[in-house]
Amino acid sequence: MTDEDVIKASTLLNITSIEFIHKYLKHHEDIGLYIEVLEDKPCVFLKDNKCLINDSKPEQCRTFPYWEEYVDKNGNLLRRKFDRPCPGAKSK
Ligand code: SF4
């Protein structure tokens, strides 16, 4: 998550950015702050197939599946199936 993502999501949840980071995020030295999503552990913000922070979800979720590795040079999707798509990525 970018700093802006953290600020938006923490504001939406009415907690401080520091609280949000400590409570919900992991850190990796190569990619920075992220929400952990595992095969047997869906995102903590996924509830009833909807994203609880939909209005402030991270860019990676907002833009899924139109990621660089999934589109051609014209922006067309190269595939239709994805391994573990989050249902919340499409929720409005
Ligand atoms: S779209 Fe899915 S992975 Fe992204 S924040 Fe929402 S629930 Fe989590």
Coordinates of N, CA and C in Angstrom, one line a residue, residues 29-91:
E29 N 10.8 -5.8 2.9 CA 11.8 -4.8 2.5 C 11.8 -4.5 1.0
D30 N 11.3 -5.4 0.2 CA 11.3 -5.1 -1.3 C 10.1 -4.4 -1.8
I31 N 8.9 -4.7 -1.1 CA 7.7 -4.1 -1.6 C 7.0 -3.1 -0.7
G32 N 7.6 -3.0 0.5 CA 7.0 -2.1 1.5 C 5.8 -2.7 2.2
L33 N 4.8 -1.8 2.5 CA 3.6 -2.3 3.3 C 2.6 -3.0 2.4
Y34 N 2.0 -4.0 2.9 CA 1.1 -4.8 2.1 C 0.0 -5.5 3.0
I35 N -1.1 -5.8 2.4 CA -2.1 -6.6 3.1 C -1.8 -8.0 2.8
E36 N -1.7 -8.8 3.8 CA -1.4 -10.2 3.6 C -2.7 -11.0 3.2
V37 N -2.6 -11.7 2.0 CA -3.7 -12.5 1.5 C -3.0 -13.9 1.2
L38 N -3.5 -14.9 1.9 CA -3.0 -16.3 1.6 C -4.1 -17.1 1.1
E39 N -3.7 -18.3 0.6 CA -4.6 -19.2 0.0 C -5.7 -19.6 1.0
D40 N -5.3 -19.8 2.2 CA -6.3 -20.2 3.2 C -6.7 -19.1 4.2
K41 N -6.3 -17.9 3.8 CA -6.6 -16.7 4.6 C -6.9 -15.5 3.8
P42 N -8.2 -15.3 3.5 CA -8.5 -14.2 2.6 C -8.2 -12.8 3.3
C43 N -8.2 -11.8 2.5 CA -7.9 -10.5 3.0 C -8.8 -10.1 4.2
V44 N -8.2 -9.5 5.2 CA -9.0 -9.1 6.4 C -10.1 -8.2 6.1
F45 N -10.1 -7.5 4.9 CA -11.1 -6.5 4.6 C -12.2 -7.1 3.7
L46 N -12.1 -8.4 3.4 CA -13.1 -9.1 2.6 C -14.2 -9.6 3.5
K47 N -15.4 -9.1 3.3 CA -16.6 -9.5 4.1 C -17.8 -9.7 3.2
D48 N -18.4 -10.9 3.2 CA -19.5 -11.2 2.4 C -19.2 -10.9 0.9
N49 N -18.0 -11.2 0.5 CA -17.6 -11.0 -0.9 C -17.5 -9.6 -1.3
K50 N -17.5 -8.7 -0.3 CA -17.3 -7.2 -0.6 C -16.1 -6.7 0.2
C51 N -15.5 -5.7 -0.4 CA -14.4 -5.1 0.2 C -14.8 -4.0 1.2
L52 N -14.4 -4.1 2.5 CA -14.8 -3.2 3.5 C -14.2 -1.8 3.3
I53 N -13.1 -1.8 2.6 CA -12.4 -0.5 2.3 C -12.5 -0.1 0.9
N54 N -13.6 -0.5 0.3 CA -13.8 -0.4 -1.2 C -13.4 1.0 -1.7
D55 N -13.9 2.1 -1.0 CA -13.7 3.4 -1.5 C -12.2 3.9 -1.3
S56 N -11.4 3.1 -0.6 CA -10.0 3.5 -0.4 C -9.1 2.2 -0.5
K57 N -9.5 1.2 -1.3 CA -8.7 0.1 -1.4 C -7.4 0.4 -2.2
P58 N -6.4 -0.4 -2.0 CA -5.1 -0.1 -2.7 C -5.2 -0.1 -4.2
E59 N -4.3 0.6 -4.8 CA -4.3 0.7 -6.3 C -4.2 -0.7 -6.9
Q60 N -3.5 -1.6 -6.3 CA -3.4 -3.0 -6.9 C -4.8 -3.6 -7.0
C61 N -5.6 -3.4 -6.0 CA -7.0 -3.9 -6.0 C -7.9 -3.1 -7.0
R62 N -7.7 -1.8 -7.0 CA -8.6 -1.0 -7.9 C -8.3 -1.3 -9.3
T63 N -7.1 -1.6 -9.7 CA -6.8 -1.8 -11.1 C -6.9 -3.2 -11.5
F64 N -7.0 -4.2 -10.6 CA -7.1 -5.6 -11.0 C -8.2 -5.9 -12.0
P65 N -8.1 -6.6 -13.0 CA -6.9 -7.4 -13.4 C -6.0 -6.7 -14.4
Y66 N -6.2 -5.4 -14.6 CA -5.5 -4.6 -15.6 C -4.1 -4.3 -15.2
W67 N -3.3 -5.3 -14.8 CA -1.9 -5.1 -14.4 C -1.0 -5.3 -15.6
E68 N 0.1 -4.7 -15.5 CA 1.1 -4.7 -16.6 C 1.3 -6.1 -17.2
E69 N 1.4 -7.1 -16.3 CA 1.7 -8.5 -16.7 C 0.5 -9.2 -17.3
Y70 N -0.7 -8.6 -17.2 CA -1.9 -9.2 -17.7 C -2.5 -8.6 -19.0
V71 N -1.9 -7.5 -19.4 CA -2.5 -6.8 -20.6 C -1.4 -6.7 -21.7
D72 N -1.9 -6.6 -23.0 CA -1.0 -6.4 -24.1 C -0.8 -4.9 -24.2
K73 N 0.0 -4.5 -25.3 CA 0.3 -3.1 -25.4 C -0.8 -2.2 -25.7
N74 N -2.0 -2.7 -26.1 CA -3.2 -1.9 -26.3 C -4.1 -1.9 -25.1
G75 N -3.7 -2.6 -24.0 CA -4.5 -2.6 -22.8 C -5.5 -3.7 -22.7
N76 N -5.5 -4.6 -23.7 CA -6.4 -5.7 -23.7 C -5.9 -6.9 -22.8
L77 N -6.8 -7.5 -22.1 CA -6.5 -8.6 -21.2 C -5.9 -9.7 -21.9
L78 N -4.8 -10.3 -21.4 CA -4.2 -11.5 -22.1 C -4.8 -12.8 -21.6
R79 N -5.6 -12.7 -20.5 CA -6.2 -13.9 -20.0 C -7.5 -13.6 -19.3
R80 N -8.3 -14.6 -19.1 CA -9.6 -14.3 -18.5 C -9.8 -15.0 -17.1
K81 N -8.8 -15.9 -16.8 CA -8.9 -16.6 -15.5 C -7.7 -16.2 -14.7
F82 N -7.9 -16.1 -13.4 CA -6.8 -15.7 -12.5 C -6.8 -16.7 -11.3
D83 N -5.6 -16.9 -10.8 CA -5.5 -17.9 -9.8 C -6.4 -17.7 -8.5
R84 N -6.2 -16.5 -7.9 CA -6.9 -16.2 -6.7 C -7.5 -14.8 -6.7
P85 N -8.4 -14.5 -7.6 CA -8.9 -13.1 -7.6 C -9.7 -12.8 -6.3
C86 N -9.5 -11.7 -5.8 CA -10.3 -11.3 -4.6 C -11.7 -10.8 -5.1
P87 N -12.8 -11.4 -4.7 CA -14.1 -10.9 -5.1 C -14.3 -9.4 -4.8
G88 N -13.6 -8.9 -3.7 CA -13.8 -7.5 -3.3 C -13.2 -6.6 -4.3
A89 N -12.3 -7.0 -5.2 CA -11.6 -6.2 -6.1 C -12.7 -5.6 -7.1
K90 N -13.7 -6.3 -7.3 CA -14.8 -5.8 -8.3 C -16.0 -5.2 -7.6
S91 N -16.0 -5.3 -6.2 CA -17.2 -4.7 -5.6 C -17.2 -3.2 -5.6

